[in-house]
PDB file of C-alpha atoms in Angstrom:
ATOM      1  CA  UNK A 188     -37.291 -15.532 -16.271  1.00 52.00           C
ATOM      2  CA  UNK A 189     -35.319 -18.427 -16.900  1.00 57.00           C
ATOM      3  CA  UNK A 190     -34.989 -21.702 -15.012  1.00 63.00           C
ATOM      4  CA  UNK A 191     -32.433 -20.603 -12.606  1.00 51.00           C
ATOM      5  CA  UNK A 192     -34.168 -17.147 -12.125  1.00 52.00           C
ATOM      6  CA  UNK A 193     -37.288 -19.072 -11.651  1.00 59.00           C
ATOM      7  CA  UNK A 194     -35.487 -21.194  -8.822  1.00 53.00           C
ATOM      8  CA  UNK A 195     -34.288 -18.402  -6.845  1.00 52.00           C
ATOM      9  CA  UNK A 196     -37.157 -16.667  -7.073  1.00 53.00           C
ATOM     10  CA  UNK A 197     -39.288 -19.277  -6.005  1.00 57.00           C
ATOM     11  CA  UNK A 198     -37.070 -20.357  -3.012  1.00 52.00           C
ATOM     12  CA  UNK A 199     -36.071 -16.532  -2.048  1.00 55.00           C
ATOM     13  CA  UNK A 200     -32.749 -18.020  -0.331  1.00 50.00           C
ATOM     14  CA  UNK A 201     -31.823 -14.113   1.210  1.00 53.00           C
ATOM     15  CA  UNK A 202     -35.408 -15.213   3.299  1.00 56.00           C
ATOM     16  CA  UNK A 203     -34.736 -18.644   4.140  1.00 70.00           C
ATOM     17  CA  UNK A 204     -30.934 -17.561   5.778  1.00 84.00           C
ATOM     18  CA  UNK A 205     -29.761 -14.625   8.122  1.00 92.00           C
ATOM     19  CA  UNK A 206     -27.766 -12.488   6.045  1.00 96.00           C
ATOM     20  CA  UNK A 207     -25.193 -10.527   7.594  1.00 97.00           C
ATOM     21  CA  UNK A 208     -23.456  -7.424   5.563  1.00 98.00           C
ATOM     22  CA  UNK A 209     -20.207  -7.188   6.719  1.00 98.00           C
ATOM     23  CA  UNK A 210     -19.023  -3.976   5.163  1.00 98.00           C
ATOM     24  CA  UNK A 211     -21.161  -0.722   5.924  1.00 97.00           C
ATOM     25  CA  UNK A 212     -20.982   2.633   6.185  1.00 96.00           C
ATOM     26  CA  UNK A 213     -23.831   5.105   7.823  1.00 96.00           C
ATOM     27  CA  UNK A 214     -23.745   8.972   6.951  1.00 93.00           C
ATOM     28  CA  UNK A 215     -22.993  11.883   4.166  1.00 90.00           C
ATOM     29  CA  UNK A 216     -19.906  11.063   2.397  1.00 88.00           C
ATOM     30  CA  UNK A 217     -17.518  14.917   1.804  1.00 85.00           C
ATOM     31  CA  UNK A 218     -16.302  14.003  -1.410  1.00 84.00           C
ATOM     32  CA  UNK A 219     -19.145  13.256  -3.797  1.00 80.00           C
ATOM     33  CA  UNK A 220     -23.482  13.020  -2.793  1.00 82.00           C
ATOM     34  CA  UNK A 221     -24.865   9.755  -1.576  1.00 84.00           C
ATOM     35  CA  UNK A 222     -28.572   9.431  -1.980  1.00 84.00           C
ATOM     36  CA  UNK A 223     -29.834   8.040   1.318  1.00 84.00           C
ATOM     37  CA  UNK A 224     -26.858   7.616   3.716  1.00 89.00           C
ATOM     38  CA  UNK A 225     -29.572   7.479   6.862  1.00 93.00           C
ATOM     39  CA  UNK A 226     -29.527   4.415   8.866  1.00 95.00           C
ATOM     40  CA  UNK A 227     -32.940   4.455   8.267  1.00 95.00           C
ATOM     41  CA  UNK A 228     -33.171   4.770   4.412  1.00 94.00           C
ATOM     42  CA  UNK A 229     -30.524   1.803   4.852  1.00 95.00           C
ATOM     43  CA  UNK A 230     -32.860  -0.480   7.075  1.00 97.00           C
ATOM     44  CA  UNK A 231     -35.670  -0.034   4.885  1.00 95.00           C
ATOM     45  CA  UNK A 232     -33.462  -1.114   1.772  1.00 95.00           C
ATOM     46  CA  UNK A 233     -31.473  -4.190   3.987  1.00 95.00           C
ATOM     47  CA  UNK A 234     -35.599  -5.397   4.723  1.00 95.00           C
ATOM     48  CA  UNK A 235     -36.583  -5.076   1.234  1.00 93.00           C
ATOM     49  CA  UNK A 236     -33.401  -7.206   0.158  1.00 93.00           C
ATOM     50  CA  UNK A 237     -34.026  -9.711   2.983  1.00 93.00           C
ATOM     51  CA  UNK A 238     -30.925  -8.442   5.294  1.00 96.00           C
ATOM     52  CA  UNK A 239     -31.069  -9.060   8.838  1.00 96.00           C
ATOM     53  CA  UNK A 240     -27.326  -7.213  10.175  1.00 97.00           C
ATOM     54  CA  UNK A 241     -24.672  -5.006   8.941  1.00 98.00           C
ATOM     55  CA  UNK A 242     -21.727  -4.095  10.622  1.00 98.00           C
ATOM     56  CA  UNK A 243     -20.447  -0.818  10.009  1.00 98.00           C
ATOM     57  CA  UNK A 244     -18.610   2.181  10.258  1.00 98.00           C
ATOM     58  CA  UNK A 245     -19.406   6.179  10.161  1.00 97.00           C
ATOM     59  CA  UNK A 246     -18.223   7.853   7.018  1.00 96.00           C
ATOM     60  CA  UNK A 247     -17.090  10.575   9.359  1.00 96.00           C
ATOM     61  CA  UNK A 248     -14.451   8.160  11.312  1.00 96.00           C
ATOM     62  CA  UNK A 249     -12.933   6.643   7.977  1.00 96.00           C
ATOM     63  CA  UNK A 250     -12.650  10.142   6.887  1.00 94.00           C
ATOM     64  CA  UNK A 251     -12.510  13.350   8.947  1.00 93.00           C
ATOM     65  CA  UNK A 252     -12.510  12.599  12.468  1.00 97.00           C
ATOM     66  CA  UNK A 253     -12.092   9.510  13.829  1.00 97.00           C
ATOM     67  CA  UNK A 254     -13.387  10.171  17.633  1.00 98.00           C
ATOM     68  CA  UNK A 255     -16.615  11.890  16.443  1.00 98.00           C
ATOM     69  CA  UNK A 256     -17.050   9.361  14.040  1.00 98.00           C
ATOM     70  CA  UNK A 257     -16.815   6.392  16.382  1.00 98.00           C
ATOM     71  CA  UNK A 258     -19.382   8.023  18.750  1.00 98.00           C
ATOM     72  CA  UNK A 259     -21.732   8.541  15.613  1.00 97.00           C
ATOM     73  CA  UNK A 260     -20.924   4.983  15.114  1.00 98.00           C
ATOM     74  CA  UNK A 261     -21.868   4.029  18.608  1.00 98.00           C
ATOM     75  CA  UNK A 262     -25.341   6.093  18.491  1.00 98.00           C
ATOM     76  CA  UNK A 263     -26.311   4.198  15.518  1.00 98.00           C
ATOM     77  CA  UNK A 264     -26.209   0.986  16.703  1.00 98.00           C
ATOM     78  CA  UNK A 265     -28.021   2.358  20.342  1.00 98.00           C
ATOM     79  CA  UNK A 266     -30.808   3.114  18.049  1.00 97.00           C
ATOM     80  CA  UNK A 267     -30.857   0.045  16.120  1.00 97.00           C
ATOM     81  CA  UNK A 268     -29.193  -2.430  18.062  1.00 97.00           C
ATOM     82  CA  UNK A 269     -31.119  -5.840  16.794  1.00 96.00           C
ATOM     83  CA  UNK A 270     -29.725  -4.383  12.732  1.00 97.00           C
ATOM     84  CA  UNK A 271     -26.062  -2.919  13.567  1.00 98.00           C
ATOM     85  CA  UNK A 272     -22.509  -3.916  14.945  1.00 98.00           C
ATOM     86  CA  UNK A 273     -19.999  -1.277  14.848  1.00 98.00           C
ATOM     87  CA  UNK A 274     -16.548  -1.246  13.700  1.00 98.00           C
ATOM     88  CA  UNK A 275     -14.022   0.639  15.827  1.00 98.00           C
ATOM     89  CA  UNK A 276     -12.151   3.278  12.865  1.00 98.00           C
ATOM     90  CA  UNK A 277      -8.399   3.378  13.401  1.00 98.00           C
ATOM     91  CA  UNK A 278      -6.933   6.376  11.870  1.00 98.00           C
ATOM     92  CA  UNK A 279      -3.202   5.997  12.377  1.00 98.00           C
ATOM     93  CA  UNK A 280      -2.902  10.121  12.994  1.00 98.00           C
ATOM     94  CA  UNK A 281      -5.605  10.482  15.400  1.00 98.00           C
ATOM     95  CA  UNK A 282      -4.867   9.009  18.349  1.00 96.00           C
ATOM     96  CA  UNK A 283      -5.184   4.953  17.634  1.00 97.00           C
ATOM     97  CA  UNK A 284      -4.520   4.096  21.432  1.00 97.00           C
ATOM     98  CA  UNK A 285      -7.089   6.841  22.900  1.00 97.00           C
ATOM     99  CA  UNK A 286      -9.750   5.376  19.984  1.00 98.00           C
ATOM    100  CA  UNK A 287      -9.057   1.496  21.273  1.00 98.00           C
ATOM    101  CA  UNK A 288      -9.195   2.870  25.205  1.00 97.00           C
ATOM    102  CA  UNK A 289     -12.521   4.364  24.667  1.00 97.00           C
ATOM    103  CA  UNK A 290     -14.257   2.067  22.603  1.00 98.00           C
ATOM    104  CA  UNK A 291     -12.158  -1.434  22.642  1.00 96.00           C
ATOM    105  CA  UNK A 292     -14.587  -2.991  25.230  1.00 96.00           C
ATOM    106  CA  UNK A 293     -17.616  -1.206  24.613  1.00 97.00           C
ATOM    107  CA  UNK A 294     -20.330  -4.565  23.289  1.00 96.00           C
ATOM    108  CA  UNK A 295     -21.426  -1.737  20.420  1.00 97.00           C
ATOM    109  CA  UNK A 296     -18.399  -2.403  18.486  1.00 98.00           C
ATOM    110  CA  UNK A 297     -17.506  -6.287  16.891  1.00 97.00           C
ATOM    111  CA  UNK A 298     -14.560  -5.184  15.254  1.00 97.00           C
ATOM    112  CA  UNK A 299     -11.971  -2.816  14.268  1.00 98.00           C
ATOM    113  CA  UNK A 300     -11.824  -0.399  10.489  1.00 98.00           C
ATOM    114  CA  UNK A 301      -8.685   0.314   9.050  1.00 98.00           C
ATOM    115  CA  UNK A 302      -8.536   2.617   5.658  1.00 98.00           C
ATOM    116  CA  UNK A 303      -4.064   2.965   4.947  1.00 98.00           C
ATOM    117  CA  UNK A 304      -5.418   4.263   1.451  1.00 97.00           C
ATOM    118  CA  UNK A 305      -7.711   7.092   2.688  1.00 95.00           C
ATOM    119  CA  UNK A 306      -5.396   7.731   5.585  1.00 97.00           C
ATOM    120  CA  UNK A 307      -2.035   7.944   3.558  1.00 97.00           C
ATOM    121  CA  UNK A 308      -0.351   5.371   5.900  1.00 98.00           C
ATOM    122  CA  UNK A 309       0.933   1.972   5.451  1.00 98.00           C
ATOM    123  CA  UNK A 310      -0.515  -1.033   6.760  1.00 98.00           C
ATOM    124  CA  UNK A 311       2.150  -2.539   8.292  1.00 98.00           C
ATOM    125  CA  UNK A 312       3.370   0.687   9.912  1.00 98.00           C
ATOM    126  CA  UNK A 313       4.141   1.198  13.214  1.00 98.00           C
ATOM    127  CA  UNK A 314       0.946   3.268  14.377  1.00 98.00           C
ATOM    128  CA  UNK A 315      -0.944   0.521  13.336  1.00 98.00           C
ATOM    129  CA  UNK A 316       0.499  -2.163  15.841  1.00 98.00           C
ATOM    130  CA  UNK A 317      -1.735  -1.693  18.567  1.00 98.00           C
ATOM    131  CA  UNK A 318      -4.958  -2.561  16.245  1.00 98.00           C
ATOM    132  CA  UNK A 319      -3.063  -6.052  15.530  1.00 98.00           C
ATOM    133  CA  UNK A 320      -1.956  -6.335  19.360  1.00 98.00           C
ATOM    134  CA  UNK A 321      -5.646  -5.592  20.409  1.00 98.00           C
ATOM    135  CA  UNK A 322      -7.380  -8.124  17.572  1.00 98.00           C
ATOM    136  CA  UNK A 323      -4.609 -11.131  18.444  1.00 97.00           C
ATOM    137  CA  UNK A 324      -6.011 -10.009  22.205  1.00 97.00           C
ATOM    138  CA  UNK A 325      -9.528 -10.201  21.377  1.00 96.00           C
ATOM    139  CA  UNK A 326     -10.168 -12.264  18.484  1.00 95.00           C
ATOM    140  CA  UNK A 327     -12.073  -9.266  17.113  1.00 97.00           C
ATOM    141  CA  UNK A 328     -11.679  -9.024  13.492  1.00 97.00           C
ATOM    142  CA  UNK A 329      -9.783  -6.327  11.825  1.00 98.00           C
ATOM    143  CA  UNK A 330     -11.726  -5.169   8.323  1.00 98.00           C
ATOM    144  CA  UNK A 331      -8.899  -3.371   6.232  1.00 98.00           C
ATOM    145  CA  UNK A 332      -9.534  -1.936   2.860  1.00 98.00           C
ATOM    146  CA  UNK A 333      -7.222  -3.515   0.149  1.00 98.00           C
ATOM    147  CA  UNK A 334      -6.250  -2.932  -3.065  1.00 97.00           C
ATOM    148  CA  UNK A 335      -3.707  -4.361  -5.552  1.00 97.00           C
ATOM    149  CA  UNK A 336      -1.390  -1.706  -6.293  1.00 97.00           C
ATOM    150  CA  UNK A 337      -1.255   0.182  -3.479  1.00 98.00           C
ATOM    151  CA  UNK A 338       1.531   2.115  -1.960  1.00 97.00           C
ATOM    152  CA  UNK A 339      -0.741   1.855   1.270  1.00 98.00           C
ATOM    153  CA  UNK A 340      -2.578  -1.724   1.393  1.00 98.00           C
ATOM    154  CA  UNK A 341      -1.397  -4.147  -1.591  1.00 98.00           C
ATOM    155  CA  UNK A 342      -1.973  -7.382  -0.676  1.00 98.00           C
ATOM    156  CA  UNK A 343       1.704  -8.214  -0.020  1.00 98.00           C
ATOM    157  CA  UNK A 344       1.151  -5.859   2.640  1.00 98.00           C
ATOM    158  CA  UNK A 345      -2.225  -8.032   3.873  1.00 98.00           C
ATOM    159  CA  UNK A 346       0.423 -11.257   3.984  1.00 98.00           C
ATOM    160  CA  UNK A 347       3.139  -9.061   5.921  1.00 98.00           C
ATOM    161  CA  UNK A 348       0.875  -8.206   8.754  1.00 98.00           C
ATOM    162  CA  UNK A 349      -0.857 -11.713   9.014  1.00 98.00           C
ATOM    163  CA  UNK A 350       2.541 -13.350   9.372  1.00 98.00           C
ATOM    164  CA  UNK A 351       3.666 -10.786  12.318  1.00 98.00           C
ATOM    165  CA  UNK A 352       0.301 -11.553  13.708  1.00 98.00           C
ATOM    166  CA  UNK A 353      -0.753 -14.513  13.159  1.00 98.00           C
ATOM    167  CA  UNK A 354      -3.439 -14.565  16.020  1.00 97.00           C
ATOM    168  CA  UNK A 355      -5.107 -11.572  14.299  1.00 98.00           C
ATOM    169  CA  UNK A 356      -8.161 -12.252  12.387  1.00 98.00           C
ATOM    170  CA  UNK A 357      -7.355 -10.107   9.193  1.00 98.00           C
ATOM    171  CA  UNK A 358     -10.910  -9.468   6.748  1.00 98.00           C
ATOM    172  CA  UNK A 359      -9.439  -8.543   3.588  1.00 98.00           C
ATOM    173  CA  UNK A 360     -11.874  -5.707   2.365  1.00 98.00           C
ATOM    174  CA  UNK A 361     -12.793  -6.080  -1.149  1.00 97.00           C
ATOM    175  CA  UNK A 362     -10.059  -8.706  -1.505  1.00 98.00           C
ATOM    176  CA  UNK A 363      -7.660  -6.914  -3.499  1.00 97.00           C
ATOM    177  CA  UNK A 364     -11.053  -4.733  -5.961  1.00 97.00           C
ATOM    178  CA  UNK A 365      -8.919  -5.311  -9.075  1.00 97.00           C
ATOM    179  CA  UNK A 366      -8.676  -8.660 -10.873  1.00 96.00           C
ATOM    180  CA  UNK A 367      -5.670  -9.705  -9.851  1.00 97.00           C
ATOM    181  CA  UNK A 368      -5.911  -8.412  -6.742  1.00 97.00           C
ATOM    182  CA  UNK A 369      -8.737 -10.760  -6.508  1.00 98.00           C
ATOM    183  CA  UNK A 370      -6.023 -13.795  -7.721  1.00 98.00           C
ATOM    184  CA  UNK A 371      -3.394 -12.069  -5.120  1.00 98.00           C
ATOM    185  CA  UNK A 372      -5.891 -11.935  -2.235  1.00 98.00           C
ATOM    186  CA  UNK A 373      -6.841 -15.552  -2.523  1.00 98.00           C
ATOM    187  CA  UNK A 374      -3.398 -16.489  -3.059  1.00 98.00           C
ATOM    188  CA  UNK A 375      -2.666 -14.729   0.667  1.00 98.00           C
ATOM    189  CA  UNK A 376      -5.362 -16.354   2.406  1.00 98.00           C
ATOM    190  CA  UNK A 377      -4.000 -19.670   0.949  1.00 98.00           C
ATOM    191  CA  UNK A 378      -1.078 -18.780   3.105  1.00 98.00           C
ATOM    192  CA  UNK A 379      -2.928 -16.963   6.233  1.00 98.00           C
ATOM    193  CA  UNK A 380      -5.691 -18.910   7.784  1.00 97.00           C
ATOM    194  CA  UNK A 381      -6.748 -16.294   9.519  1.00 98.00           C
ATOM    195  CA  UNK A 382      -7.267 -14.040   6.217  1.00 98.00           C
ATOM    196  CA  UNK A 383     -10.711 -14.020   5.097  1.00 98.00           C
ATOM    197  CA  UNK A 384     -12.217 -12.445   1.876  1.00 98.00           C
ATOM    198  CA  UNK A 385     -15.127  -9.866   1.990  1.00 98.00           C
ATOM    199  CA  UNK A 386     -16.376  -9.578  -1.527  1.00 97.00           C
ATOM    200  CA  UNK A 387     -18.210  -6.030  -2.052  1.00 95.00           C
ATOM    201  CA  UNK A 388     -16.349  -3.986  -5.109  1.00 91.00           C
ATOM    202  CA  UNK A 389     -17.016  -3.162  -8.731  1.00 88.00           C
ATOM    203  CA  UNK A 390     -14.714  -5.826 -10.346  1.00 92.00           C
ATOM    204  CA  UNK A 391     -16.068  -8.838  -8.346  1.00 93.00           C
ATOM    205  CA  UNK A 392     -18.240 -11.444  -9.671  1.00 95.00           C
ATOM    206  CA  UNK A 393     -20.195 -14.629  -9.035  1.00 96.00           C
ATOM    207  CA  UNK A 394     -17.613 -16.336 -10.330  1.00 97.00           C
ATOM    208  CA  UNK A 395     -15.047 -14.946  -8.514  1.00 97.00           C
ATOM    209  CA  UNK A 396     -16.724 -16.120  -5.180  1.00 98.00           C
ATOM    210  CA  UNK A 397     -17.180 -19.052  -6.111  1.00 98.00           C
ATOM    211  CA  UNK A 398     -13.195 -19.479  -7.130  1.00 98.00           C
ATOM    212  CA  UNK A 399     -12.926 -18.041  -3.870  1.00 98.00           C
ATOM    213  CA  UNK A 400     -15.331 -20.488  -1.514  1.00 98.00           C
ATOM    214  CA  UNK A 401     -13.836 -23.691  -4.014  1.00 98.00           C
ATOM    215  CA  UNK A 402     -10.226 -22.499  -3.033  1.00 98.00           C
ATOM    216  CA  UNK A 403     -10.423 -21.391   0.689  1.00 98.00           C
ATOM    217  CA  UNK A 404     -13.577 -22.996   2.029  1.00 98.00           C
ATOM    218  CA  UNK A 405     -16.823 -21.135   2.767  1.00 98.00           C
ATOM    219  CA  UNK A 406     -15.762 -20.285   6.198  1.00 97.00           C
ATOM    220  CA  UNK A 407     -13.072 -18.218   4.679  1.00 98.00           C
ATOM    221  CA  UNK A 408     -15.558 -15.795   2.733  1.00 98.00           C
ATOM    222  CA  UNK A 409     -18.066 -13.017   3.331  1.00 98.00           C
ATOM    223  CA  UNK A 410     -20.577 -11.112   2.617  1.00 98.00           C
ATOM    224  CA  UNK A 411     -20.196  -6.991   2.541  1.00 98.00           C
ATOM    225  CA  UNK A 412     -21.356  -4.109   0.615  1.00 97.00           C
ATOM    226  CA  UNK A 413     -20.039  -0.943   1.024  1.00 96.00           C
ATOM    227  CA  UNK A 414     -23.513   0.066   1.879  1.00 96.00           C
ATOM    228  CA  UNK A 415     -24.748   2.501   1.348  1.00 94.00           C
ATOM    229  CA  UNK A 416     -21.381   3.835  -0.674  1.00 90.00           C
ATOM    230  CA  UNK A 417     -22.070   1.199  -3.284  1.00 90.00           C
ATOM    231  CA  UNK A 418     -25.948  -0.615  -3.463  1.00 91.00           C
ATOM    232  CA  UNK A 419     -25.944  -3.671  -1.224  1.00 93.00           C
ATOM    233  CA  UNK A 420     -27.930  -5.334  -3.814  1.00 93.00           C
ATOM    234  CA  UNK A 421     -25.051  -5.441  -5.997  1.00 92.00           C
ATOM    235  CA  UNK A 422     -22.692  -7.537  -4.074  1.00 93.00           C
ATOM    236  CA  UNK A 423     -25.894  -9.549  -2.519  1.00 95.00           C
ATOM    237  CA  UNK A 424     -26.965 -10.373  -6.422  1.00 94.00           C
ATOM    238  CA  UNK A 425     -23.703 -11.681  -7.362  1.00 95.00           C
ATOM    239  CA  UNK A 426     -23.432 -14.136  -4.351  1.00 96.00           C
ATOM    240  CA  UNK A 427     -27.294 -15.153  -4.723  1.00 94.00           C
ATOM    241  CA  UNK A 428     -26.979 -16.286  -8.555  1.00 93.00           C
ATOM    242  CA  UNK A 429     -23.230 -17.287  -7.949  1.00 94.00           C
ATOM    243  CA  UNK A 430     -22.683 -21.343  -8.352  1.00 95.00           C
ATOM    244  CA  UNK A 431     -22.745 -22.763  -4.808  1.00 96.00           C
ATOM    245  CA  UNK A 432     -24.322 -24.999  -2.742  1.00 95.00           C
ATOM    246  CA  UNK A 433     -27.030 -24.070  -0.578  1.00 93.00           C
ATOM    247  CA  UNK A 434     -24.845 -24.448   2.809  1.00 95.00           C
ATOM    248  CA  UNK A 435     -21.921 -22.638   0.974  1.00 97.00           C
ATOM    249  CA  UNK A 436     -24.380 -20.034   0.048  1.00 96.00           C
ATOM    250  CA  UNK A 437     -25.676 -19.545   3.373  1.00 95.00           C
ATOM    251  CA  UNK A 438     -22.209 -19.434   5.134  1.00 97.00           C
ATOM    252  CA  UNK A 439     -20.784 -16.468   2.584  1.00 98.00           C
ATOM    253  CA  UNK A 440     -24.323 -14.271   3.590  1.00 97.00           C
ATOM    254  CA  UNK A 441     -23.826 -15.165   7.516  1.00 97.00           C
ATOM    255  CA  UNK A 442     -23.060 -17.956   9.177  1.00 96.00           C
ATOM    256  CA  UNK A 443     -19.187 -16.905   8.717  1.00 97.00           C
ATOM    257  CA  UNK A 444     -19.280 -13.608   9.935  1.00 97.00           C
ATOM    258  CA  UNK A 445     -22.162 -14.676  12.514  1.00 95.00           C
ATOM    259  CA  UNK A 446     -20.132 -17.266  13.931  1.00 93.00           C
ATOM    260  CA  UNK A 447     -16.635 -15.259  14.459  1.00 92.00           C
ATOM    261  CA  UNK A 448     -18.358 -12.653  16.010  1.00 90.00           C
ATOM    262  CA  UNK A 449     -19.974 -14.949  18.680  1.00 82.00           C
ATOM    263  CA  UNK A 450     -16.200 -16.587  19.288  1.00 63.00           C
ATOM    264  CA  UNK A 451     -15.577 -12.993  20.266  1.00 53.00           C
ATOM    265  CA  UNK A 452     -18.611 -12.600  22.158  1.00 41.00           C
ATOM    266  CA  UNK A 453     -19.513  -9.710  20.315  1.00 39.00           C
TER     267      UNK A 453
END
């Protein structure tokens, strides 16, 4: 190993701080096999890796159905309530007002999940207002999936809905996957104070985060996944071995999330 291996190794920093994933999933994905979507398989994988929390939504409600997806959601976390926080899915088609009725005050959720590109629908259309009324409401976060490019969440379309909302608490999912859509998404939260990055994607690197936390602040950046879509341990690695301090470090793993979703009381 070398010295900086050594270091890490030696001080184990994903034991010495809470680490909170904020960007989960639980269950079979339709499209293509995922080895061990169980929230079981998952826990055993988030203790090996030294992660205390992730918050997270059903592949079932980003997908297929919504309402059955949010209850599966809601089970989950009964079951494991000390390792998951839920997000509420929004899909624009299936009822978005009957989905925020049922589940908008239930303590199981922290947050709302919004997928325009899965669900073919813009995110600054109209079915998508009462998400941003309820978050400005709340001060529950809103976790969108972004990506530069898109006909359905670009992140011009991130910087429209944060300036009609400004009270909304907007986490930028993947900020923007692509390399400039990493450049664009920091750009936007520049702008946006309440626009904060979450870093999981296949693009992203150390370096990247660390442009991120030097530009916006460590209180503007988070830890996620995609667990278990994409290996937690990939996004963990890159903010472990990525150059920041120790408090910066420790802020991107938890203490952001951690502390936005006790403002909300979640």
């Amino acid at each position: 190993m070398n010295e900086l291996t050594t270091a890490l190794w030696e001080r184990r920093p994903q034991q010495a701080t809470r680490i909170v994933d904020a960007h989960a999933h639980a269950g079979p994905y339709s499209v293509f096999f995922i080895p061990d979507p169980d929230p079981a398989g998952m826990i055993a994988v988030m203790d090996r890796c030294g992660v205390a929390h992730a918050m997270l939504s059903s592949h079932l409600a980003i997908q297929l159905d919504a309402a059955k997806g949010n209850a599966a959601t809601a089970g989950i976390v009964d079951r494991a309530p000390d390792r998951f926080t839920g997000y509420l899915t929004v899909n624009p088609w299936q009822d978005p007002i009957a989905e925020l009725d049922r589940w908008g005050g239930d303590p199981r959720f922290g947050g709302v999940k919004l997928h325009p590109d899965l669900h073919d629908y813009p995110l600054t259309g109209a079915r998508y207002a009462p998400v941003w009324e309820y978050a400005e409401l709340t001060g529950r976060p809103v976790l969108t999936h972004t990506y530069s490019g898109s006909p359905y969440n670009d992140l011009p379309a991130v910087e429209e809905v944060a300036g009609r909302y400004p009270r909304a608490t907007i986490l930028a999912g993947h900020s923007g996957v692509t390399p400039l859509g990493i450049d664009e998404s920091i750009e936007v939260a520049e702008r946006h104070e309440r626009v904060i990055l979450e870093v999981c994607g296949s693009y992203n690197t150390g370096a990247d985060i660390a442009r991120m936390v030097r530009r916006l602040g460590s209180h503007r950046v988070v830890y996620g996944s995609d667990f278990p879509f994409i290996d937690l341990r990939m996004s963990l690695g890159r903010i472990l071995f990525s150059d920041l301090t120790d408090n910066d470090r420790a802020a991107v793993l938890g203490g952001t999330i951690t502390a936005l979703l006790g403002r909300t009381g979640a």
